[in-house]
Tab-separated table of C-alpha atoms in Angstrom:
chain	number	residue	atom	x	y	z
A	1	MET	CA	-19.021	-3.828	-100.339
A	2	GLN	CA	-21.825	-1.826	-101.927
A	3	VAL	CA	-22.855	1.509	-100.419
A	4	SER	CA	-25.559	4.050	-101.206
A	5	ILE	CA	-26.555	7.098	-99.185
A	6	GLU	CA	-29.524	9.461	-99.243
A	7	THR	CA	-30.620	12.546	-97.323
A	8	THR	CA	-33.960	11.951	-95.648
A	9	SER	CA	-34.444	15.303	-93.888
A	10	GLY	CA	-32.164	18.010	-92.537
A	11	LEU	CA	-29.165	16.330	-90.935
A	12	GLU	CA	-30.540	12.786	-91.191
A	13	ARG	CA	-28.940	10.338	-93.607
A	14	ARG	CA	-29.916	6.815	-94.644
A	15	LEU	CA	-27.026	4.565	-95.563
A	16	THR	CA	-27.663	1.233	-97.312
A	17	VAL	CA	-24.772	-1.212	-97.134
A	18	GLY	CA	-24.320	-4.596	-98.810
A	19	VAL	CA	-21.604	-7.051	-97.748
A	20	PRO	CA	-20.855	-10.193	-99.850
A	21	ALA	CA	-22.118	-13.436	-98.309
A	22	ALA	CA	-18.661	-14.997	-98.605
A	23	GLU	CA	-17.164	-12.425	-96.230
A	24	VAL	CA	-19.648	-13.306	-93.499
A	25	ASP	CA	-19.912	-17.056	-94.112
A	26	SER	CA	-16.152	-17.606	-94.250
A	27	GLU	CA	-15.677	-15.830	-90.904
A	28	VAL	CA	-18.495	-17.887	-89.327
A	29	GLN	CA	-16.920	-21.105	-90.635
A	30	LYS	CA	-13.492	-20.070	-89.352
A	31	ARG	CA	-14.778	-19.457	-85.828
A	32	LEU	CA	-16.762	-22.688	-85.747
A	33	GLN	CA	-13.621	-24.616	-86.741
A	34	GLN	CA	-11.654	-22.917	-83.975
A	35	ALA	CA	-14.406	-23.694	-81.462
A	36	ALA	CA	-14.531	-27.344	-82.550
A	37	LYS	CA	-10.975	-27.855	-81.303
A	38	ASN	CA	-11.909	-27.098	-77.693
A	39	ILE	CA	-15.579	-27.908	-77.089
A	40	ARG	CA	-16.703	-31.044	-75.252
A	41	ILE	CA	-19.982	-32.797	-76.024
A	42	ASN	CA	-21.076	-36.059	-74.466
A	43	GLY	CA	-20.328	-38.967	-76.759
A	44	PHE	CA	-17.412	-37.263	-78.515
A	45	ARG	CA	-13.778	-36.781	-77.581
A	46	LYS	CA	-12.374	-33.256	-77.318
A	47	GLY	CA	-11.628	-31.936	-80.805
A	48	LYS	CA	-13.498	-34.797	-82.497
A	49	VAL	CA	-17.003	-33.316	-82.521
A	50	PRO	CA	-18.342	-33.375	-86.112
A	51	MET	CA	-18.647	-29.929	-87.707
A	52	LYS	CA	-22.325	-30.584	-88.390
A	53	VAL	CA	-22.972	-31.010	-84.656
A	54	VAL	CA	-20.855	-27.963	-83.809
A	55	LYS	CA	-22.832	-25.903	-86.286
A	56	GLN	CA	-26.158	-27.110	-84.910
A	57	ARG	CA	-25.133	-26.215	-81.366
A	58	TYR	CA	-23.273	-22.965	-81.898
A	59	GLY	CA	-23.911	-21.803	-85.443
A	60	ASP	CA	-26.641	-19.242	-84.689
A	61	SER	CA	-24.812	-17.533	-81.805
A	62	VAL	CA	-21.513	-17.399	-83.716
A	63	ARG	CA	-23.290	-15.977	-86.759
A	64	GLN	CA	-24.939	-13.254	-84.663
A	65	GLU	CA	-21.569	-12.349	-83.199
A	66	VAL	CA	-19.957	-12.132	-86.636
A	67	LEU	CA	-22.869	-10.141	-88.068
A	68	GLY	CA	-22.529	-7.573	-85.306
A	69	GLU	CA	-18.810	-7.149	-85.933
A	70	VAL	CA	-19.191	-7.007	-89.727
A	71	ILE	CA	-21.973	-4.406	-89.500
A	72	ASN	CA	-19.935	-2.266	-87.128
A	73	ARG	CA	-16.785	-2.453	-89.256
A	74	SER	CA	-18.530	-1.993	-92.593
A	75	PHE	CA	-20.562	0.970	-91.309
A	76	TYR	CA	-17.459	2.959	-90.437
A	77	GLU	CA	-15.789	1.959	-93.680
A	78	ALA	CA	-18.889	3.165	-95.535
A	79	VAL	CA	-19.069	6.567	-93.805
A	80	ARG	CA	-15.378	7.116	-94.512
A	81	LYS	CA	-15.972	6.229	-98.143
A	82	GLU	CA	-18.936	8.617	-98.360
A	83	GLU	CA	-17.039	11.281	-96.384
A	84	VAL	CA	-19.776	11.873	-93.829
A	85	LYS	CA	-19.322	12.370	-90.095
A	86	PRO	CA	-22.017	10.698	-87.964
A	87	ALA	CA	-23.273	12.605	-84.925
A	88	GLY	CA	-24.163	9.903	-82.427
A	89	GLN	CA	-24.802	6.192	-82.864
A	90	PRO	CA	-26.715	4.958	-85.944
A	91	SER	CA	-29.994	3.038	-85.915
A	92	ILE	CA	-29.326	-0.255	-87.715
A	93	GLU	CA	-32.092	-2.138	-89.556
A	94	PRO	CA	-30.972	-5.470	-91.075
A	95	LYS	CA	-32.698	-6.205	-94.395
A	96	GLN	CA	-31.061	-9.488	-95.357
A	97	PHE	CA	-28.692	-11.605	-93.295
A	98	GLY	CA	-29.443	-15.273	-93.999
A	99	GLU	CA	-26.709	-17.847	-94.606
A	100	GLY	CA	-25.500	-17.897	-98.190
A	101	LYS	CA	-27.008	-14.499	-98.932
A	102	ASP	CA	-25.351	-11.104	-99.064
A	103	LEU	CA	-25.693	-9.152	-95.834
A	104	GLU	CA	-27.739	-6.002	-96.360
A	105	TYR	CA	-28.692	-3.395	-93.773
A	106	VAL	CA	-29.841	0.220	-93.522
A	107	ALA	CA	-28.177	2.611	-91.073
A	108	THR	CA	-30.014	5.823	-90.197
A	109	PHE	CA	-28.066	8.567	-88.455
A	110	GLU	CA	-27.497	12.300	-88.203
A	111	VAL	CA	-24.409	14.075	-89.467
A	112	TYR	CA	-22.545	17.048	-88.076
A	113	PRO	CA	-23.775	20.278	-89.662
A	114	SER	CA	-21.575	22.654	-91.588
A	115	VAL	CA	-20.961	25.874	-89.672
A	116	GLU	CA	-20.224	29.057	-91.592
A	117	LEU	CA	-18.281	31.392	-89.343
A	118	GLY	CA	-19.204	35.063	-89.167
A	119	ASP	CA	-17.085	38.187	-88.769
A	120	PHE	CA	-15.704	38.452	-85.223
A	121	SER	CA	-14.629	42.079	-85.699
A	122	GLY	CA	-18.168	43.236	-84.955
A	123	TYR	CA	-18.215	41.706	-81.467
A	124	GLU	CA	-18.221	44.257	-78.646
A	125	ILE	CA	-16.709	42.901	-75.448
A	126	THR	CA	-16.391	44.732	-72.125
A	127	ARG	CA	-13.477	43.445	-70.060
A	128	LYS	CA	-13.546	44.438	-66.394
A	129	LYS	CA	-10.389	45.649	-64.673
A	130	ALA	CA	-9.665	45.669	-60.936
A	131	GLU	CA	-6.982	45.100	-58.323
A	132	VAL	CA	-7.117	43.553	-54.872
A	133	THR	CA	-6.628	46.448	-52.449
A	134	THR	CA	-5.564	46.506	-48.793
A	135	GLU	CA	-9.166	47.252	-47.875
A	136	ASP	CA	-10.327	44.202	-49.857
A	137	VAL	CA	-7.915	41.999	-47.910
A	138	ASP	CA	-9.091	43.491	-44.598
A	139	LYS	CA	-12.718	42.736	-45.493
A	140	MET	CA	-11.880	39.182	-46.531
A	141	ILE	CA	-10.054	38.517	-43.268
A	142	GLU	CA	-13.131	39.691	-41.363
A	143	VAL	CA	-15.250	37.313	-43.452
A	144	LEU	CA	-12.880	34.479	-42.536
A	145	ARG	CA	-13.155	35.410	-38.870
A	146	GLU	CA	-16.946	35.370	-39.171
A	147	HIS	CA	-16.762	31.842	-40.573
A	148	GLN	CA	-14.699	30.728	-37.566
A	149	ALA	CA	-16.832	32.563	-34.998
A	150	THR	CA	-18.248	30.841	-31.903
A	151	TRP	CA	-21.275	31.615	-29.739
A	152	LYS	CA	-21.038	32.548	-26.051
A	153	GLU	CA	-24.125	32.539	-23.865
A	154	VAL	CA	-24.821	35.930	-22.209
A	155	ASP	CA	-27.179	37.212	-19.530
A	156	ARG	CA	-28.749	40.187	-21.291
A	157	ALA	CA	-31.467	41.175	-23.704
A	158	ALA	CA	-31.114	39.858	-27.247
A	159	GLN	CA	-29.825	42.209	-29.942
A	160	GLU	CA	-29.741	41.942	-33.698
A	161	GLY	CA	-26.867	39.643	-34.639
A	162	ASP	CA	-27.263	37.527	-31.488
A	163	GLN	CA	-28.238	33.882	-31.559
A	164	VAL	CA	-31.266	32.850	-29.530
A	165	ASN	CA	-32.354	29.341	-28.687
A	166	ILE	CA	-36.149	29.167	-28.728
A	167	ASP	CA	-39.225	26.988	-28.434
A	168	PHE	CA	-42.255	28.113	-30.412
A	169	VAL	CA	-45.746	27.016	-31.394
A	170	GLY	CA	-47.575	28.513	-34.371
A	171	THR	CA	-51.363	28.610	-34.536
A	172	ARG	CA	-53.909	29.712	-37.117
A	173	ASP	CA	-57.402	30.462	-35.843
A	174	GLY	CA	-56.377	28.763	-32.596
A	175	GLU	CA	-55.219	25.547	-34.316
A	176	GLU	CA	-51.581	24.496	-34.701
A	177	PHE	CA	-50.479	24.266	-38.344
A	178	GLU	CA	-47.976	21.881	-39.884
A	179	GLY	CA	-44.355	23.040	-39.707
A	180	GLY	CA	-45.160	25.898	-37.357
A	181	SER	CA	-43.623	24.514	-34.158
A	182	ALA	CA	-40.147	23.628	-32.894
A	183	GLU	CA	-38.160	23.119	-29.711
A	184	GLY	CA	-34.579	24.089	-29.008
A	185	GLN	CA	-34.101	25.856	-32.340
A	186	ASP	CA	-31.146	28.202	-32.777
A	187	LEU	CA	-31.940	31.405	-34.637
A	188	VAL	CA	-29.665	34.314	-35.517
A	189	LEU	CA	-31.620	37.558	-35.244
A	190	GLY	CA	-31.392	39.505	-38.476
A	191	SER	CA	-30.599	36.446	-40.606
A	192	GLY	CA	-33.984	36.549	-42.360
A	193	SER	CA	-34.528	32.846	-41.702
A	194	MET	CA	-38.092	33.351	-40.458
A	195	ILE	CA	-41.065	35.228	-41.884
A	196	PRO	CA	-41.055	39.056	-41.618
A	197	GLY	CA	-41.570	40.287	-38.047
A	198	PHE	CA	-40.592	37.067	-36.272
A	199	GLU	CA	-36.944	37.912	-35.605
A	200	ASP	CA	-37.643	41.608	-34.936
A	201	GLY	CA	-40.184	40.551	-32.331
A	202	LEU	CA	-37.512	38.733	-30.301
A	203	VAL	CA	-35.116	41.689	-30.012
A	204	GLY	CA	-35.033	42.844	-26.387
A	205	LEU	CA	-36.054	39.502	-24.855
A	206	LYS	CA	-33.919	37.657	-22.285
A	207	ALA	CA	-33.546	33.988	-21.443
A	208	GLY	CA	-36.793	32.807	-19.856
A	209	ASP	CA	-38.946	35.485	-21.511
A	210	GLU	CA	-42.056	34.490	-23.426
A	211	LYS	CA	-43.909	36.432	-26.107
A	212	THR	CA	-46.786	35.953	-28.538
A	213	LEU	CA	-46.137	37.298	-32.046
A	214	SER	CA	-49.080	38.168	-34.306
A	215	LEU	CA	-47.793	37.902	-37.860
A	216	THR	CA	-48.893	37.441	-41.469
A	217	PHE	CA	-47.290	35.054	-43.950
A	218	PRO	CA	-46.052	36.642	-47.213
A	219	ASP	CA	-48.313	36.336	-50.257
A	220	ASP	CA	-45.555	34.440	-52.087
A	221	TYR	CA	-44.799	31.966	-49.259
A	222	GLN	CA	-43.795	28.502	-50.467
A	223	ALA	CA	-46.700	26.712	-48.736
A	224	GLU	CA	-49.808	27.764	-50.672
A	225	ASP	CA	-52.218	27.206	-47.759
A	226	LEU	CA	-50.291	29.722	-45.628
A	227	ARG	CA	-49.929	32.505	-48.184
A	228	GLY	CA	-51.274	35.721	-46.668
A	229	ALA	CA	-52.479	33.850	-43.559
A	230	SER	CA	-52.711	35.619	-40.170
A	231	VAL	CA	-51.072	33.508	-37.457
A	232	GLU	CA	-49.730	33.654	-33.921
A	233	PHE	CA	-46.457	32.305	-32.595
A	234	LYS	CA	-46.013	31.672	-28.881
A	235	VAL	CA	-42.262	31.903	-28.323
A	236	LYS	CA	-40.102	31.086	-25.320
A	237	VAL	CA	-36.456	32.205	-25.237
A	238	ASN	CA	-34.203	29.545	-23.717
A	239	SER	CA	-30.905	31.375	-24.087
A	240	VAL	CA	-29.197	34.351	-25.695
A	241	SER	CA	-25.675	34.077	-27.154
A	242	GLU	CA	-23.388	36.632	-28.713
A	243	LYS	CA	-20.889	36.017	-31.473
A	244	GLU	CA	-17.199	35.831	-30.559
A	245	LEU	CA	-14.709	36.361	-33.346
A	246	PRO	CA	-11.370	34.523	-33.094
A	247	GLU	CA	-8.165	36.438	-32.474
A	248	LEU	CA	-5.742	36.886	-35.344
A	249	ASP	CA	-3.087	34.593	-33.901
A	250	LYS	CA	-1.026	31.572	-34.936
A	251	ASP	CA	-3.878	29.160	-34.147
A	252	PHE	CA	-6.177	31.085	-36.473
A	253	TYR	CA	-3.545	31.270	-39.235
A	254	ALA	CA	-2.874	27.531	-38.917
A	255	LYS	CA	-6.494	26.770	-39.796
A	256	PHE	CA	-5.748	28.205	-43.243
A	257	GLY	CA	-2.460	26.352	-43.694
A	258	VAL	CA	-0.149	29.173	-42.621
A	259	GLU	CA	2.253	27.664	-40.077
A	260	LYS	CA	5.056	30.238	-40.343
A	261	GLY	CA	5.391	33.925	-41.074
A	262	GLY	CA	2.585	35.147	-38.844
A	263	LYS	CA	0.235	37.922	-39.910
A	264	PRO	CA	2.308	39.170	-42.913
A	265	GLN	CA	2.409	35.683	-44.450
A	266	PHE	CA	-1.286	35.134	-43.727
A	267	ARG	CA	-2.220	38.387	-45.461
A	268	LYS	CA	0.027	37.432	-48.370
A	269	GLU	CA	-1.750	34.065	-48.741
A	270	VAL	CA	-5.187	35.661	-48.481
A	271	LYS	CA	-4.324	38.237	-51.122
A	272	ALA	CA	-2.886	35.590	-53.451
A	273	ASN	CA	-6.117	33.600	-53.244
A	274	MET	CA	-8.176	36.743	-53.839
A	275	VAL	CA	-6.068	37.708	-56.867
A	276	ARG	CA	-6.554	34.210	-58.267
A	277	GLU	CA	-10.303	34.411	-57.680
A	278	LEU	CA	-10.486	37.900	-59.194
A	279	ASN	CA	-8.574	36.882	-62.319
A	280	ASN	CA	-10.727	33.790	-62.749
A	281	ALA	CA	-13.899	35.873	-62.369
A	282	ILE	CA	-12.711	38.407	-64.985
A	283	LYS	CA	-11.722	35.582	-67.302
A	284	ALA	CA	-15.095	33.838	-66.834
A	285	ASP	CA	-17.046	37.046	-67.445
A	286	THR	CA	-15.092	37.836	-70.608
A	287	LYS	CA	-15.401	34.284	-71.863
A	288	ASN	CA	-19.138	34.309	-71.206
A	289	GLN	CA	-19.530	37.459	-73.322
A	290	VAL	CA	-17.563	35.848	-76.166
A	291	MET	CA	-19.640	32.681	-76.010
A	292	ASN	CA	-22.869	34.680	-75.972
A	293	ALA	CA	-21.691	36.587	-79.039
A	294	LEU	CA	-20.906	33.306	-80.833
A	295	ILE	CA	-24.363	31.930	-80.029
A	296	GLU	CA	-26.129	35.105	-81.138
A	297	SER	CA	-24.279	35.316	-84.455
A	298	HIS	CA	-24.392	31.624	-85.394
A	299	LYS	CA	-27.444	29.373	-85.560
A	300	PRO	CA	-26.184	25.913	-86.571
A	301	ASP	CA	-28.564	22.994	-87.028
A	302	LEU	CA	-28.320	20.808	-83.927
A	303	PRO	CA	-28.152	17.019	-84.228
A	304	LYS	CA	-30.841	15.584	-81.951
A	305	ALA	CA	-28.509	12.762	-80.913
A	306	LEU	CA	-25.968	15.248	-79.533
A	307	VAL	CA	-28.631	17.274	-77.717
A	308	ASP	CA	-30.116	14.129	-76.187
A	309	SER	CA	-26.675	13.000	-75.053
A	310	GLU	CA	-25.999	16.391	-73.469
A	311	ILE	CA	-29.378	16.336	-71.715
A	312	GLU	CA	-28.531	12.976	-70.185
A	313	SER	CA	-25.118	14.250	-69.102
A	314	LEU	CA	-26.674	17.289	-67.385
A	315	ARG	CA	-29.262	15.060	-65.723
A	316	GLN	CA	-26.572	12.747	-64.351
A	317	GLN	CA	-24.572	15.709	-63.064
A	318	MET	CA	-27.595	16.943	-61.154
A	319	MET	CA	-28.239	13.459	-59.766
A	320	GLN	CA	-24.664	13.274	-58.504
A	321	ARG	CA	-25.105	16.593	-56.707
A	322	PHE	CA	-28.116	15.086	-54.947
A	323	GLY	CA	-26.245	11.950	-53.910
A	324	GLY	CA	-26.856	9.678	-56.872
A	325	GLN	CA	-29.799	7.721	-58.196
A	326	GLN	CA	-31.909	5.735	-55.756
A	327	GLN	CA	-33.672	2.446	-56.431
A	328	ASP	CA	-37.241	2.695	-57.726
A	329	PHE	CA	-36.563	6.320	-58.611
A	330	ASP	CA	-38.001	7.608	-61.893
A	331	VAL	CA	-35.246	10.055	-62.827
A	332	LYS	CA	-36.782	11.231	-66.102
A	333	SER	CA	-40.101	11.913	-64.421
A	334	LEU	CA	-38.576	14.071	-61.694
A	335	LEU	CA	-35.916	15.571	-63.986
A	336	PRO	CA	-37.565	15.700	-67.455
A	337	ASP	CA	-35.719	16.505	-70.675
A	338	THR	CA	-37.366	19.935	-70.862
A	339	MET	CA	-35.551	20.905	-67.664
A	340	PHE	CA	-32.190	20.667	-69.466
A	341	GLN	CA	-33.204	21.303	-73.092
A	342	GLU	CA	-32.113	24.953	-73.343
A	343	GLU	CA	-28.739	24.447	-71.662
A	344	ALA	CA	-28.074	21.282	-73.673
A	345	GLU	CA	-28.813	23.060	-76.966
A	346	ARG	CA	-26.525	25.927	-75.963
A	347	ARG	CA	-23.679	23.549	-75.131
A	348	VAL	CA	-24.054	21.591	-78.354
A	349	ALA	CA	-24.220	24.773	-80.444
A	350	LEU	CA	-21.110	26.196	-78.769
A	351	GLY	CA	-19.284	22.910	-79.237
A	352	LEU	CA	-20.022	22.983	-82.980
A	353	ILE	CA	-19.094	26.651	-83.372
A	354	VAL	CA	-15.912	26.484	-81.288
A	355	GLY	CA	-14.912	23.315	-83.115
A	356	GLU	CA	-15.246	25.110	-86.451
A	357	VAL	CA	-13.178	28.066	-85.190
A	358	ILE	CA	-10.433	25.622	-84.181
A	359	LYS	CA	-10.577	23.809	-87.517
A	360	ALA	CA	-10.821	26.905	-89.720
A	361	ASN	CA	-7.870	28.607	-88.026
A	362	ASP	CA	-5.788	25.498	-87.345
A	363	ILE	CA	-5.551	26.280	-83.635
A	364	LYS	CA	-3.346	23.813	-81.749
A	365	VAL	CA	-3.364	23.355	-78.002
A	366	ASP	CA	-0.470	25.224	-76.356
A	367	PRO	CA	1.522	22.853	-74.074
A	368	GLU	CA	2.807	25.795	-72.028
A	369	ARG	CA	-0.729	27.018	-71.357
A	370	VAL	CA	-1.734	23.503	-70.324
A	371	LYS	CA	1.254	23.294	-68.000
A	372	SER	CA	0.401	26.664	-66.471
A	373	MET	CA	-3.202	25.611	-65.875
A	374	VAL	CA	-2.142	22.334	-64.251
A	375	GLU	CA	0.325	24.151	-61.997
A	376	GLU	CA	-2.347	26.643	-60.951
A	377	LEU	CA	-4.715	23.796	-60.074
A	378	ALA	CA	-1.945	22.090	-58.117
A	379	SER	CA	-0.933	25.253	-56.242
A	380	THR	CA	-3.878	24.931	-53.847
A	381	TYR	CA	-2.610	21.544	-52.563
A	382	GLU	CA	0.040	20.859	-49.936
A	383	GLN	CA	2.206	18.834	-52.358
A	384	PRO	CA	1.764	20.625	-55.709
A	385	GLU	CA	4.498	18.668	-57.494
A	386	GLU	CA	2.727	15.388	-56.771
A	387	VAL	CA	-0.531	16.807	-58.151
A	388	VAL	CA	1.212	18.006	-61.325
A	389	ASN	CA	2.733	14.555	-61.860
A	390	TYR	CA	-0.643	12.926	-61.241
A	391	TYR	CA	-2.283	15.065	-63.923
A	392	TYR	CA	0.391	14.241	-66.480
A	393	GLN	CA	0.140	10.524	-65.695
A	394	ASN	CA	-3.663	10.512	-66.016
A	395	ARG	CA	-4.677	10.890	-69.671
A	396	GLU	CA	-8.330	11.621	-68.881
A	397	LEU	CA	-7.524	14.412	-66.408
A	398	LEU	CA	-4.936	15.935	-68.716
A	399	SER	CA	-7.377	15.844	-71.642
A	400	SER	CA	-9.896	17.859	-69.636
A	401	VAL	CA	-7.257	20.531	-68.992
A	402	GLU	CA	-6.227	20.507	-72.666
A	403	SER	CA	-9.853	21.044	-73.681
A	404	ALA	CA	-10.134	23.990	-71.299
A	405	ALA	CA	-6.870	25.421	-72.613
A	406	MET	CA	-8.057	25.065	-76.209
A	407	GLU	CA	-11.312	26.848	-75.375
A	408	ASP	CA	-9.320	29.680	-73.782
A	409	GLN	CA	-7.186	29.919	-76.918
A	410	VAL	CA	-10.331	30.250	-79.031
A	411	VAL	CA	-11.527	33.065	-76.750
A	412	ASP	CA	-8.135	34.799	-77.090
A	413	TYR	CA	-8.294	34.451	-80.871
A	414	ILE	CA	-11.737	36.069	-81.007
A	415	LEU	CA	-10.729	38.828	-78.582
A	416	GLU	CA	-7.908	39.744	-80.960
A	417	LYS	CA	-10.523	40.358	-83.677
A	418	ALA	CA	-13.248	41.911	-81.500
A	419	LYS	CA	-13.707	45.428	-80.126
A	420	VAL	CA	-12.638	45.127	-76.495
A	421	THR	CA	-13.261	47.915	-73.994
A	422	ASP	CA	-11.695	47.843	-70.532
A	423	GLN	CA	-14.072	48.862	-67.740
A	424	PRO	CA	-12.764	49.848	-64.269
A	425	SER	CA	-14.417	47.891	-61.469
A	426	ASN	CA	-13.631	46.431	-58.045
A	427	TYR	CA	-13.115	43.054	-56.400
A	428	ASP	CA	-16.517	42.767	-54.717
A	429	GLU	CA	-18.490	43.687	-57.825
A	430	ILE	CA	-16.632	41.321	-60.129
A	431	VAL	CA	-16.621	38.320	-57.797
A	432	ALA	CA	-20.253	38.850	-56.824
A	433	SER	CA	-21.329	38.899	-60.479
A	434	LYS	CA	-19.567	35.573	-61.052
A	435	GLN	CA	-21.329	33.971	-58.076
A	436	GLN	CA	-24.717	35.121	-59.371
A	437	ARG	CA	-24.309	33.392	-62.722
């Protein structure tokens, strides 16, 4: 096999490969002989079809099959010989492939860039510190009660925080406008669901009351034709309901999986979940700072093939969140590459940099860390042992945890070199900052 390689531009390489005709022709002949033993053609007994006839019938398709396999095998032999690492699939252009002639083709592809690591000691990382207090647990329990609240109809004037059921008709210059009317709509006063002034205007009304609200749409309203428009809403209140919070009793605790131990056990479970969430938020914030520092201090060349692949992955993830791709749906038109370009480039760059940190420092995945991560994931299920076993029996799932563990080890390695300052904080601030990212 003859191989030559040239750099065309940046990361792109052009590989020319020649494979002796005998290697291809002998394999084609071998497969035709094997096929001849089993094929049936009218006028011939099984296994007695002349090779000339077999070749006429099946020669072209068998040759194409062999060519594909030979090109694939020889390409990877060639890149190993030339000690290059392709980034993505190559573009293959056959130059010569006729029978009796040496196979020759050109493969064009990108290679992984070399990444020169910087000095991590100059990184300045702020690591937040906090504990889950009794007050934090109290607040969380109230949030959980709010989530389980019910509405009870009352015979009184509506107050902020109440839920009203209303009919309304919106008009502009005496004409109804699209989307401005509804019947039997529930609305929590103070929720900010409607335009400014709408909910405030219903405070003090009782069931059966009617009122006309003169309001103005915000200048930044989503519907352009209504921005800054003066309108009127004729509203009728059908009912007023107040929120009822559930009692802290065994029925309430059971909804969160606490069957025994009463209030003390429930508080213990709530706190454990909050501690887990807090630690994860601190870890995510610290990791994000490290990754940002890596991006800012390293600017590797990015193989277009890897960026394109990452863009497609991000696009598919978004499609899955919206329920999957529909027929006759132009995904790339609605979700163009530019929508994911920046995030894709960031991910590819981090993958290259982190990979070089792992290679340069011979970092190996820690089985104990992987085990700990799997057990933490399993702890939120009713049968954690079964979940742990499932992870260790599923190579794909376990690989994803190993990758996460390796990334954490890289972060730990960099933190050992960096200047880390601990900053006192609190549960709400740390968790809220994570949710905003």
